[in-house]
């Protein structure tokens, strides 16, 4: 229970939103740190693949130089130089080119679906083809005629110079890529490090203000709790918080003491039988209402006993919810004893007026609804209508025009104009009109009604009609 006696099963969730963003920031800082570590590890693995490329390029270049020098020495008359050794140097140079391609593929993997090889590999293929062409040129000069040796020697030198230039270009390309990779990684590291430091700084700031926010949230929670406790205690209806499983009262407001004479401390922990309540299951067919959130609310009437022993009729509105692990029922009691007495008295007065209207000789009491277009609808008509016009009340309620059709046309228009004027001024109208009797004769009647607003733009007329035929005959006799 809280300091005000209200259970606190959900208090832990009040400031959960404060912790949530701290957890999110901590996870972001951790992920950024892991990303920084992973990029460094993966970059180091890729960067370590470049030195073997340079090493293999140097091997290919060295083997080509050795083969070239072997050919030149052999052509110079050094017969101890073996031609198969020269061939082996060329083979090793070509194999080094293949090793370069494999090593470069590890340093810079070719993307899936790439239509054409990367320019470096194209240039490497041309370099290997140049070595093979130089090999044919050099080996072809060994068995050449003496008069061709000078010209072939110049060709070998030019081809060797071209190979050296290609080797220099390949080396510069690899070193340029190493520098570019190092530069990219440095920029990426700086960005990730800045992001990591920013997350850590923001996390530190968040942690610094989290305590203040938590204290404010707790204070706001206590303030809100005090406010709702005050509303709970000041409610004029009696309110019980009941354990739905055991039926024991967990809390109640002060209305139990003020209106019913039960101090709260005498009720908490006891069952609802302490105030003379019946079990909800024993009441007849309580009404059920579903709230907007799908919760079920039941409304029933039962009897409740005051501390003095008087029984009162109460309307009970009950809703069920969970408070922590407990299933709780909130019962709101409203004393409807006097209301029911007034309703009974009102029903009695309505019955009396209905009996008077139904037994009024030569008269009809009615309530008429008129819309802005002038359409009529009877909400109530007494039974005198059937005695005067021979028209059943049910038909008049279904179609008011059946009654107005019995009014002589000229008088019907005067009655309509009187209605319009009455709706405009709010004053009652009093009109005499001729009615067509069931036997074909004409009856003089007097309509008198007072207007009042209805629902929407409707206007209601509460009035009566009575037969003034005898009065008209007397007036005629006096005029004669």
Short mmCIF file of C-alpha atoms in Angstrom, two decimals:
data_model
loop_
_atom_site.label_atom_id
_atom_site.label_comp_id
_atom_site.label_asym_id
_atom_site.label_seq_id
_atom_site.Cartn_x
_atom_site.Cartn_y
_atom_site.Cartn_z
CA UNK A 1 0.00 0.00 0.00
CA UNK A 2 1.11 3.60 -0.62
CA UNK A 3 1.28 6.29 2.01
CA UNK A 4 -2.38 7.04 1.23
CA UNK A 5 -3.49 3.45 1.42
CA UNK A 6 -3.60 2.79 -2.31
CA UNK A 7 -1.70 -0.29 -3.57
CA UNK A 8 1.46 0.52 -5.53
CA UNK A 9 1.75 -2.47 -7.83
CA UNK A 10 2.56 -0.31 -10.83
CA UNK A 11 4.89 2.22 -9.22
CA UNK A 12 7.98 0.63 -10.78
CA UNK A 13 6.69 1.49 -14.24
CA UNK A 14 6.20 5.21 -13.59
CA UNK A 15 9.77 6.16 -14.44
CA UNK A 16 10.47 3.33 -16.87
CA UNK A 17 10.63 5.76 -19.76
CA UNK A 18 13.57 7.48 -18.01
CA UNK A 19 15.55 4.24 -17.99
CA UNK A 20 14.57 3.28 -21.54
CA UNK A 21 16.52 6.01 -23.30
CA UNK A 22 19.52 5.35 -21.06
CA UNK A 23 19.48 1.69 -22.09
CA UNK A 24 19.15 2.76 -25.73
CA UNK A 25 22.12 5.13 -25.47
CA UNK A 26 24.23 2.50 -23.71
CA UNK A 27 23.43 -0.03 -26.44
CA UNK A 28 24.22 2.54 -29.13
CA UNK A 29 27.59 3.30 -27.50
CA UNK A 30 28.34 -0.44 -27.19
CA UNK A 31 27.39 -1.10 -30.83
CA UNK A 32 29.47 1.85 -32.01
CA UNK A 33 32.45 0.55 -30.04
CA UNK A 34 32.00 -2.91 -31.50
CA UNK A 35 31.73 -1.43 -35.00
CA UNK A 36 34.93 0.56 -34.41
CA UNK A 37 36.73 -2.60 -33.26
CA UNK A 38 35.37 -4.67 -36.17
CA UNK A 39 36.35 -2.13 -38.82
CA UNK A 40 39.86 -1.95 -37.40
CA UNK A 41 40.18 -5.73 -37.33
CA UNK A 42 38.76 -6.19 -40.84
CA UNK A 43 40.89 -3.33 -42.21
CA UNK A 44 44.01 -4.78 -40.66
CA UNK A 45 43.25 -8.16 -42.25
CA UNK A 46 42.75 -6.52 -45.66
CA UNK A 47 45.73 -4.22 -45.29
CA UNK A 48 48.00 -7.15 -44.44
CA UNK A 49 47.15 -8.63 -47.87
CA UNK A 50 48.91 -5.79 -49.74
CA UNK A 51 52.56 -6.56 -48.69
CA UNK A 52 52.41 -10.07 -50.25
CA UNK A 53 51.28 -8.38 -53.51
CA UNK A 54 54.35 -6.14 -53.48
CA UNK A 55 56.56 -9.07 -52.53
CA UNK A 56 55.26 -11.22 -55.39
CA UNK A 57 55.66 -8.27 -57.78
CA UNK A 58 59.28 -7.93 -56.68
CA UNK A 59 59.80 -11.70 -57.22
CA UNK A 60 58.35 -11.48 -60.73
CA UNK A 61 60.53 -8.48 -61.47
CA UNK A 62 63.66 -10.16 -60.03
CA UNK A 63 63.03 -13.39 -61.96
CA UNK A 64 62.56 -11.40 -65.16
CA UNK A 65 65.88 -9.56 -64.54
CA UNK A 66 67.66 -12.85 -63.84
CA UNK A 67 66.27 -14.39 -67.02
CA UNK A 68 67.27 -11.31 -69.05
CA UNK A 69 70.79 -11.31 -67.61
CA UNK A 70 71.08 -15.06 -68.24
CA UNK A 71 70.17 -14.57 -71.91
CA UNK A 72 72.62 -11.68 -72.29
CA UNK A 73 75.45 -13.60 -70.66
CA UNK A 74 74.71 -16.65 -72.78
CA UNK A 75 74.73 -14.51 -75.92
CA UNK A 76 78.03 -12.99 -74.74
CA UNK A 77 79.66 -16.41 -74.87
CA UNK A 78 79.37 -17.52 -71.23
CA UNK A 79 78.51 -21.12 -72.01
CA UNK A 80 78.29 -22.13 -68.37
CA UNK A 81 74.92 -20.35 -68.29
CA UNK A 82 72.27 -23.06 -68.72
CA UNK A 83 69.27 -22.35 -70.98
CA UNK A 84 66.88 -24.45 -68.80
CA UNK A 85 67.73 -22.16 -65.85
CA UNK A 86 66.71 -19.15 -67.92
CA UNK A 87 63.44 -20.90 -68.83
CA UNK A 88 62.86 -21.60 -65.11
CA UNK A 89 63.29 -17.90 -64.26
CA UNK A 90 60.65 -16.95 -66.84
CA UNK A 91 58.30 -19.66 -65.46
CA UNK A 92 58.80 -18.33 -61.95
CA UNK A 93 58.05 -14.76 -63.12
CA UNK A 94 54.78 -15.90 -64.73
CA UNK A 95 53.86 -17.91 -61.61
CA UNK A 96 54.53 -14.79 -59.52
CA UNK A 97 52.00 -12.91 -61.68
CA UNK A 98 49.41 -15.55 -60.85
CA UNK A 99 50.34 -15.26 -57.17
CA UNK A 100 49.91 -11.48 -57.42
CA UNK A 101 46.35 -11.94 -58.76
CA UNK A 102 45.49 -14.30 -55.91
CA UNK A 103 46.96 -11.97 -53.27
CA UNK A 104 45.22 -8.93 -54.75
CA UNK A 105 41.92 -10.82 -54.74
CA UNK A 106 42.27 -11.23 -50.98
CA UNK A 107 43.11 -7.55 -50.48
CA UNK A 108 40.28 -6.33 -52.72
CA UNK A 109 37.69 -9.09 -53.35
CA UNK A 110 35.85 -8.77 -56.66
CA UNK A 111 32.14 -8.11 -56.13
CA UNK A 112 29.58 -10.72 -57.15
CA UNK A 113 28.10 -10.15 -60.60
CA UNK A 114 30.93 -7.84 -61.72
CA UNK A 115 30.82 -7.90 -65.51
CA UNK A 116 34.43 -6.93 -66.27
CA UNK A 117 37.68 -7.50 -64.39
CA UNK A 118 39.08 -4.56 -62.40
CA UNK A 119 41.67 -2.46 -64.33
CA UNK A 120 44.49 -3.65 -62.08
CA UNK A 121 43.90 -7.26 -63.09
CA UNK A 122 43.70 -6.26 -66.74
CA UNK A 123 47.04 -4.49 -66.44
CA UNK A 124 48.46 -7.47 -64.58
CA UNK A 125 47.34 -9.75 -67.43
CA UNK A 126 49.09 -7.46 -69.90
CA UNK A 127 52.23 -7.51 -67.75
CA UNK A 128 52.20 -11.34 -67.73
CA UNK A 129 51.61 -11.36 -71.50
CA UNK A 130 54.56 -8.97 -71.90
CA UNK A 131 56.77 -11.34 -69.87
CA UNK A 132 55.69 -14.23 -72.11
CA UNK A 133 56.36 -12.17 -75.23
CA UNK A 134 59.73 -11.09 -73.87
CA UNK A 135 60.51 -14.74 -73.16
CA UNK A 136 59.84 -15.71 -76.79
CA UNK A 137 61.93 -12.78 -78.00
CA UNK A 138 64.85 -13.58 -75.68
CA UNK A 139 64.81 -17.35 -76.26
CA UNK A 140 64.43 -16.88 -80.02
CA UNK A 141 67.66 -14.87 -80.13
CA UNK A 142 69.77 -17.72 -78.73
CA UNK A 143 69.69 -19.65 -82.03
CA UNK A 144 69.72 -16.60 -84.33
CA UNK A 145 72.24 -15.95 -87.11
CA UNK A 146 75.27 -13.81 -86.21
CA UNK A 147 74.25 -10.93 -88.44
CA UNK A 148 70.93 -10.64 -86.55
CA UNK A 149 72.35 -10.65 -83.04
CA UNK A 150 72.88 -6.90 -82.84
CA UNK A 151 69.35 -6.10 -83.98
CA UNK A 152 67.84 -8.70 -81.63
CA UNK A 153 69.91 -7.34 -78.74
CA UNK A 154 68.43 -3.86 -79.25
CA UNK A 155 64.91 -5.40 -79.29
CA UNK A 156 65.58 -7.28 -76.07
CA UNK A 157 66.76 -4.12 -74.34
CA UNK A 158 63.68 -2.17 -75.47
CA UNK A 159 61.33 -4.99 -74.37
CA UNK A 160 63.12 -5.28 -71.02
CA UNK A 161 62.81 -1.51 -70.49
CA UNK A 162 59.08 -1.72 -71.21
CA UNK A 163 58.73 -4.57 -68.68
CA UNK A 164 60.50 -2.49 -66.04
CA UNK A 165 58.13 0.40 -66.66
CA UNK A 166 55.13 -1.90 -66.32
CA UNK A 167 56.56 -3.33 -63.10
CA UNK A 168 57.09 0.21 -61.75
CA UNK A 169 53.48 1.10 -62.68
CA UNK A 170 52.11 -2.00 -60.97
CA UNK A 171 54.12 -1.24 -57.85
CA UNK A 172 52.91 2.37 -57.78
CA UNK A 173 49.33 1.18 -58.19
CA UNK A 174 49.59 -1.20 -55.21
CA UNK A 175 51.28 1.41 -53.03
CA UNK A 176 48.63 3.98 -54.04
CA UNK A 177 45.89 1.56 -53.04
CA UNK A 178 47.60 0.93 -49.74
CA UNK A 179 47.71 4.68 -49.09
CA UNK A 180 44.06 5.13 -50.15
CA UNK A 181 42.92 2.24 -47.91
CA UNK A 182 44.88 3.68 -45.01
CA UNK A 183 43.35 7.13 -45.61
CA UNK A 184 39.81 5.73 -45.83
CA UNK A 185 40.29 3.74 -42.66
CA UNK A 186 41.69 6.74 -40.85
CA UNK A 187 38.63 8.83 -41.79
CA UNK A 188 36.26 6.02 -40.84
CA UNK A 189 38.05 5.51 -37.54
CA UNK A 190 37.83 9.22 -36.80
CA UNK A 191 34.11 9.28 -37.56
CA UNK A 192 33.36 6.17 -35.50
CA UNK A 193 35.58 7.33 -32.66
CA UNK A 194 33.83 10.71 -32.64
CA UNK A 195 30.43 9.00 -32.66
CA UNK A 196 31.52 6.67 -29.87
CA UNK A 197 32.85 9.54 -27.76
CA UNK A 198 29.63 11.50 -28.48
CA UNK A 199 27.45 8.59 -27.37
CA UNK A 200 29.53 8.20 -24.23
CA UNK A 201 29.32 11.92 -23.50
CA UNK A 202 25.58 11.94 -24.09
CA UNK A 203 25.19 8.84 -21.94
CA UNK A 204 27.18 10.48 -19.17
CA UNK A 205 24.97 13.59 -19.42
CA UNK A 206 21.86 11.47 -19.41
CA UNK A 207 23.03 9.60 -16.36
CA UNK A 208 23.77 12.93 -14.68
CA UNK A 209 20.21 14.20 -15.16
CA UNK A 210 18.47 10.82 -14.80
CA UNK A 211 18.55 11.04 -11.04
CA UNK A 212 16.96 14.49 -11.14
CA UNK A 213 14.30 13.32 -13.58
CA UNK A 214 13.58 10.24 -11.50
CA UNK A 215 13.15 12.36 -8.39
CA UNK A 216 10.85 14.71 -10.27
CA UNK A 217 8.87 11.76 -11.65
CA UNK A 218 8.50 10.25 -8.19
CA UNK A 219 7.43 13.61 -6.80
CA UNK A 220 4.93 13.99 -9.63
CA UNK A 221 3.70 10.48 -8.91
CA UNK A 222 3.16 11.28 -5.25
CA UNK A 223 1.47 14.56 -6.18
CA UNK A 224 -0.80 12.76 -8.63
CA UNK A 225 -1.47 10.10 -6.03
CA UNK A 226 -2.43 12.77 -3.50
CA UNK A 227 -4.68 14.45 -6.09
CA UNK A 228 -6.51 11.27 -7.02
CA UNK A 229 -6.69 10.23 -3.40
CA UNK A 230 -8.32 13.58 -2.65
CA UNK A 231 -10.81 13.04 -5.49
CA UNK A 232 -11.36 9.49 -4.23
CA UNK A 233 -12.11 10.70 -0.70
CA UNK A 234 -14.20 13.72 -1.72
CA UNK A 235 -16.51 11.78 -4.04
CA UNK A 236 -20.09 11.88 -2.74
CA UNK A 237 -20.72 8.32 -3.91
CA UNK A 238 -19.45 5.55 -1.67
CA UNK A 239 -16.52 3.69 -3.28
CA UNK A 240 -15.11 0.30 -2.28
CA UNK A 241 -11.97 -1.37 -3.65
CA UNK A 242 -12.59 -5.09 -3.21
CA UNK A 243 -10.42 -8.15 -3.74
CA UNK A 244 -12.42 -9.98 -6.40
CA UNK A 245 -11.27 -13.42 -5.22
CA UNK A 246 -11.89 -13.10 -1.47
CA UNK A 247 -14.48 -10.33 -1.39
CA UNK A 248 -12.46 -8.44 1.25
CA UNK A 249 -12.41 -4.66 1.23
CA UNK A 250 -8.96 -3.26 0.38
CA UNK A 251 -9.83 0.43 0.53
CA UNK A 252 -12.81 2.80 0.77
CA UNK A 253 -13.45 6.53 0.64
CA UNK A 254 -14.78 8.90 3.27
CA UNK A 255 -18.32 8.85 1.92
CA UNK A 256 -18.75 5.56 3.75
CA UNK A 257 -18.30 7.47 6.99
CA UNK A 258 -20.10 10.69 6.02
CA UNK A 259 -23.14 9.19 4.29
CA UNK A 260 -23.37 5.68 5.71
CA UNK A 261 -21.72 5.95 9.10
CA UNK A 262 -18.88 3.44 8.54
CA UNK A 263 -15.37 4.69 9.44
CA UNK A 264 -12.89 3.32 6.84
CA UNK A 265 -10.73 1.61 9.44
CA UNK A 266 -13.70 -0.52 10.53
CA UNK A 267 -14.25 -1.85 6.98
CA UNK A 268 -10.78 -2.50 5.51
CA UNK A 269 -10.01 -6.19 5.68
CA UNK A 270 -13.66 -7.21 6.12
CA UNK A 271 -16.04 -8.54 3.48
CA UNK A 272 -18.83 -6.53 1.86
CA UNK A 273 -21.33 -8.31 4.09
CA UNK A 274 -20.23 -5.85 6.79
CA UNK A 275 -22.33 -3.17 5.07
CA UNK A 276 -25.19 -5.53 4.34
CA UNK A 277 -24.40 -6.04 0.65
CA UNK A 278 -25.48 -9.15 -1.17
CA UNK A 279 -23.10 -11.07 -3.41
CA UNK A 280 -23.22 -9.65 -6.97
CA UNK A 281 -24.05 -13.11 -8.28
CA UNK A 282 -27.28 -13.10 -6.23
CA UNK A 283 -28.70 -9.99 -7.92
CA UNK A 284 -31.09 -10.25 -10.85
CA UNK A 285 -29.58 -9.75 -14.34
CA UNK A 286 -27.20 -6.83 -13.87
CA UNK A 287 -26.71 -4.64 -16.92
CA UNK A 288 -23.32 -4.98 -18.64
CA UNK A 289 -21.52 -2.17 -20.45
CA UNK A 290 -18.25 -2.48 -22.39
CA UNK A 291 -15.87 0.45 -22.02
CA UNK A 292 -13.70 1.93 -24.81
CA UNK A 293 -10.76 -0.24 -23.77
CA UNK A 294 -12.86 -3.41 -23.81
CA UNK A 295 -13.27 -3.57 -20.03
CA UNK A 296 -16.59 -4.90 -18.73
CA UNK A 297 -18.61 -2.74 -16.33
CA UNK A 298 -21.73 -4.08 -14.60
CA UNK A 299 -24.54 -1.95 -13.20
CA UNK A 300 -26.96 -3.44 -10.69
CA UNK A 301 -29.33 -2.38 -7.95
CA UNK A 302 -29.22 -3.86 -4.49
CA UNK A 303 -29.79 -2.90 -0.89
CA UNK A 304 -27.17 -1.52 1.48
CA UNK A 305 -27.42 -1.09 5.24
CA UNK A 306 -26.27 2.04 7.06
CA UNK A 307 -24.38 1.83 10.33
CA UNK A 308 -27.65 2.78 12.06
CA UNK A 309 -29.34 -0.26 10.53
CA UNK A 310 -31.46 1.48 7.87
CA UNK A 311 -31.65 -0.25 4.51
CA UNK A 312 -31.27 1.92 1.43
CA UNK A 313 -31.65 1.11 -2.26
CA UNK A 314 -28.36 1.65 -4.09
CA UNK A 315 -27.18 1.49 -7.70
CA UNK A 316 -23.80 -0.28 -7.89
CA UNK A 317 -21.41 0.27 -10.82
CA UNK A 318 -18.64 -2.35 -10.77
CA UNK A 319 -15.50 -2.62 -12.86
CA UNK A 320 -12.76 -5.21 -12.67
CA UNK A 321 -9.05 -4.71 -13.25
CA UNK A 322 -5.67 -5.98 -12.10
CA UNK A 323 -3.60 -4.23 -9.46
CA UNK A 324 -0.22 -5.94 -9.50
CA UNK A 325 -1.00 -9.64 -9.23
CA UNK A 326 -4.39 -9.16 -7.54
CA UNK A 327 -7.77 -9.14 -9.31
CA UNK A 328 -9.61 -6.11 -7.97
CA UNK A 329 -13.21 -4.93 -8.24
CA UNK A 330 -14.09 -1.25 -7.94
CA UNK A 331 -17.65 -0.75 -6.64
CA UNK A 332 -19.26 2.70 -6.77
CA UNK A 333 -22.47 3.00 -4.73
CA UNK A 334 -25.09 5.68 -5.31
CA UNK A 335 -28.11 6.00 -3.05
CA UNK A 336 -31.14 5.90 -5.36
CA UNK A 337 -33.81 5.48 -2.69
CA UNK A 338 -35.24 8.98 -3.08
CA UNK A 339 -34.77 8.85 -6.87
CA UNK A 340 -36.82 5.68 -7.12
CA UNK A 341 -39.52 7.21 -4.91
CA UNK A 342 -39.65 10.28 -7.14
CA UNK A 343 -39.77 8.10 -10.25
CA UNK A 344 -42.65 6.13 -8.76
CA UNK A 345 -44.46 9.33 -7.89
CA UNK A 346 -43.84 10.65 -11.42
CA UNK A 347 -45.20 7.46 -12.93
CA UNK A 348 -48.26 7.85 -10.71
CA UNK A 349 -48.80 11.43 -11.84
CA UNK A 350 -48.36 10.40 -15.48
CA UNK A 351 -50.93 7.62 -15.02
CA UNK A 352 -53.31 10.08 -13.37
CA UNK A 353 -52.97 12.60 -16.20
CA UNK A 354 -53.39 9.85 -18.76
CA UNK A 355 -56.58 8.66 -17.06
CA UNK A 356 -57.88 12.23 -16.89
CA UNK A 357 -57.10 12.76 -20.59
CA UNK A 358 -58.63 9.45 -21.63
CA UNK A 359 -61.83 10.21 -19.68
CA UNK A 360 -62.11 13.90 -20.60
CA UNK A 361 -65.58 14.31 -22.19
CA UNK A 362 -65.53 15.78 -25.69
CA UNK A 363 -61.82 16.62 -25.40
CA UNK A 364 -58.38 15.37 -26.45
CA UNK A 365 -54.98 15.98 -24.82
CA UNK A 366 -51.98 15.67 -27.11
CA UNK A 367 -48.26 16.33 -27.60
CA UNK A 368 -47.35 17.18 -31.21
CA UNK A 369 -43.87 17.34 -32.77
CA UNK A 370 -43.37 19.72 -35.72
CA UNK A 371 -40.19 19.88 -37.83
CA UNK A 372 -38.94 22.99 -39.70
CA UNK A 373 -40.65 21.76 -42.90
CA UNK A 374 -44.02 21.71 -41.13
CA UNK A 375 -44.39 17.91 -40.88
CA UNK A 376 -46.36 16.66 -37.87
CA UNK A 377 -45.98 13.68 -35.59
CA UNK A 378 -48.02 12.90 -32.48
CA UNK A 379 -45.98 11.78 -29.50
CA UNK A 380 -49.07 11.34 -27.33
CA UNK A 381 -52.83 11.44 -27.96
CA UNK A 382 -55.53 10.64 -25.40
CA UNK A 383 -58.32 8.19 -26.07
CA UNK A 384 -60.89 10.98 -26.57
CA UNK A 385 -59.68 11.20 -30.20
CA UNK A 386 -61.39 7.94 -31.05
CA UNK A 387 -64.68 9.06 -29.44
CA UNK A 388 -64.70 12.38 -31.31
CA UNK A 389 -63.29 11.45 -34.73
CA UNK A 390 -63.74 7.69 -34.73
CA UNK A 391 -59.99 7.39 -35.47
CA UNK A 392 -57.97 4.88 -33.43
CA UNK A 393 -55.14 6.42 -31.41
CA UNK A 394 -52.62 3.94 -32.89
CA UNK A 395 -53.32 5.23 -36.41
CA UNK A 396 -52.96 8.85 -35.29
CA UNK A 397 -49.61 8.09 -33.67
CA UNK A 398 -48.47 6.36 -36.85
CA UNK A 399 -49.63 9.14 -39.22
CA UNK A 400 -50.59 12.55 -37.81
CA UNK A 401 -51.85 13.71 -41.22
CA UNK A 402 -54.87 11.42 -40.79
CA UNK A 403 -56.04 13.81 -38.05
CA UNK A 404 -55.20 17.02 -39.91
CA UNK A 405 -57.01 15.70 -43.00
CA UNK A 406 -60.25 15.81 -40.95
CA UNK A 407 -59.90 19.60 -40.49
CA UNK A 408 -61.73 21.73 -43.05
CA UNK A 409 -59.14 23.04 -45.53
CA UNK A 410 -59.59 26.77 -44.80
CA UNK A 411 -59.39 26.20 -41.05
CA UNK A 412 -56.42 23.85 -41.48
CA UNK A 413 -54.46 26.70 -43.09
CA UNK A 414 -55.35 29.07 -40.24
CA UNK A 415 -54.21 26.44 -37.75
CA UNK A 416 -50.91 26.05 -39.67
CA UNK A 417 -50.31 29.82 -39.64
CA UNK A 418 -51.04 29.91 -35.90
CA UNK A 419 -48.44 27.15 -35.37
CA UNK A 420 -45.81 29.07 -37.40
CA UNK A 421 -46.45 32.28 -35.43
CA UNK A 422 -46.34 30.41 -32.13
CA UNK A 423 -43.00 28.78 -33.03
CA UNK A 424 -41.61 32.21 -33.93
CA UNK A 425 -42.83 34.02 -30.77
CA UNK A 426 -42.89 31.18 -28.26
CA UNK A 427 -46.43 32.16 -27.24
CA UNK A 428 -49.40 29.72 -27.05
CA UNK A 429 -51.96 29.72 -29.84
CA UNK A 430 -55.73 29.41 -29.61
CA UNK A 431 -57.65 28.57 -32.79
CA UNK A 432 -61.19 27.40 -33.49
CA UNK A 433 -61.59 25.07 -36.48
CA UNK A 434 -64.20 22.87 -38.09
CA UNK A 435 -63.73 19.11 -37.99
CA UNK A 436 -65.35 16.57 -40.31
CA UNK A 437 -67.30 14.15 -38.09
CA UNK A 438 -67.47 10.40 -38.83
CA UNK A 439 -71.15 10.78 -39.79
CA UNK A 440 -70.33 13.42 -42.43
CA UNK A 441 -71.31 16.43 -40.33
CA UNK A 442 -69.13 19.28 -39.15
CA UNK A 443 -67.96 19.70 -35.55
CA UNK A 444 -66.58 22.95 -34.19
CA UNK A 445 -63.53 22.45 -32.05
CA UNK A 446 -60.98 24.61 -30.29
CA UNK A 447 -57.22 23.94 -30.42
CA UNK A 448 -55.04 25.48 -27.72
CA UNK A 449 -51.34 24.55 -27.34
CA UNK A 450 -48.08 25.95 -25.94
CA UNK A 451 -44.76 25.45 -27.74
CA UNK A 452 -41.48 24.21 -26.25
CA UNK A 453 -38.16 23.19 -27.86
CA UNK A 454 -37.70 19.55 -28.79
CA UNK A 455 -34.62 17.61 -29.85
CA UNK A 456 -32.54 19.16 -32.62
CA UNK A 457 -34.60 21.69 -34.57
CA UNK A 458 -37.92 20.11 -33.60
CA UNK A 459 -40.68 22.04 -31.82
CA UNK A 460 -43.16 20.39 -29.46
CA UNK A 461 -46.71 21.57 -28.78
CA UNK A 462 -48.44 20.46 -25.58
CA UNK A 463 -52.13 21.15 -26.07
CA UNK A 464 -55.71 20.07 -25.92
CA UNK A 465 -58.72 20.05 -28.19
CA UNK A 466 -62.33 20.21 -27.05
CA UNK A 467 -65.68 20.30 -28.77
CA UNK A 468 -67.22 23.81 -28.83
CA UNK A 469 -70.21 22.85 -31.00
CA UNK A 470 -72.71 23.59 -28.17
CA UNK A 471 -71.11 27.02 -27.59
CA UNK A 472 -71.39 27.78 -31.32
CA UNK A 473 -75.09 26.83 -31.32
CA UNK A 474 -75.72 29.17 -28.37
CA UNK A 475 -73.90 31.98 -30.21
CA UNK A 476 -76.05 31.35 -33.29
CA UNK A 477 -79.25 31.42 -31.18
CA UNK A 478 -78.22 34.70 -29.58
CA UNK A 479 -77.48 36.27 -32.97
CA UNK A 480 -80.92 35.22 -34.22
#
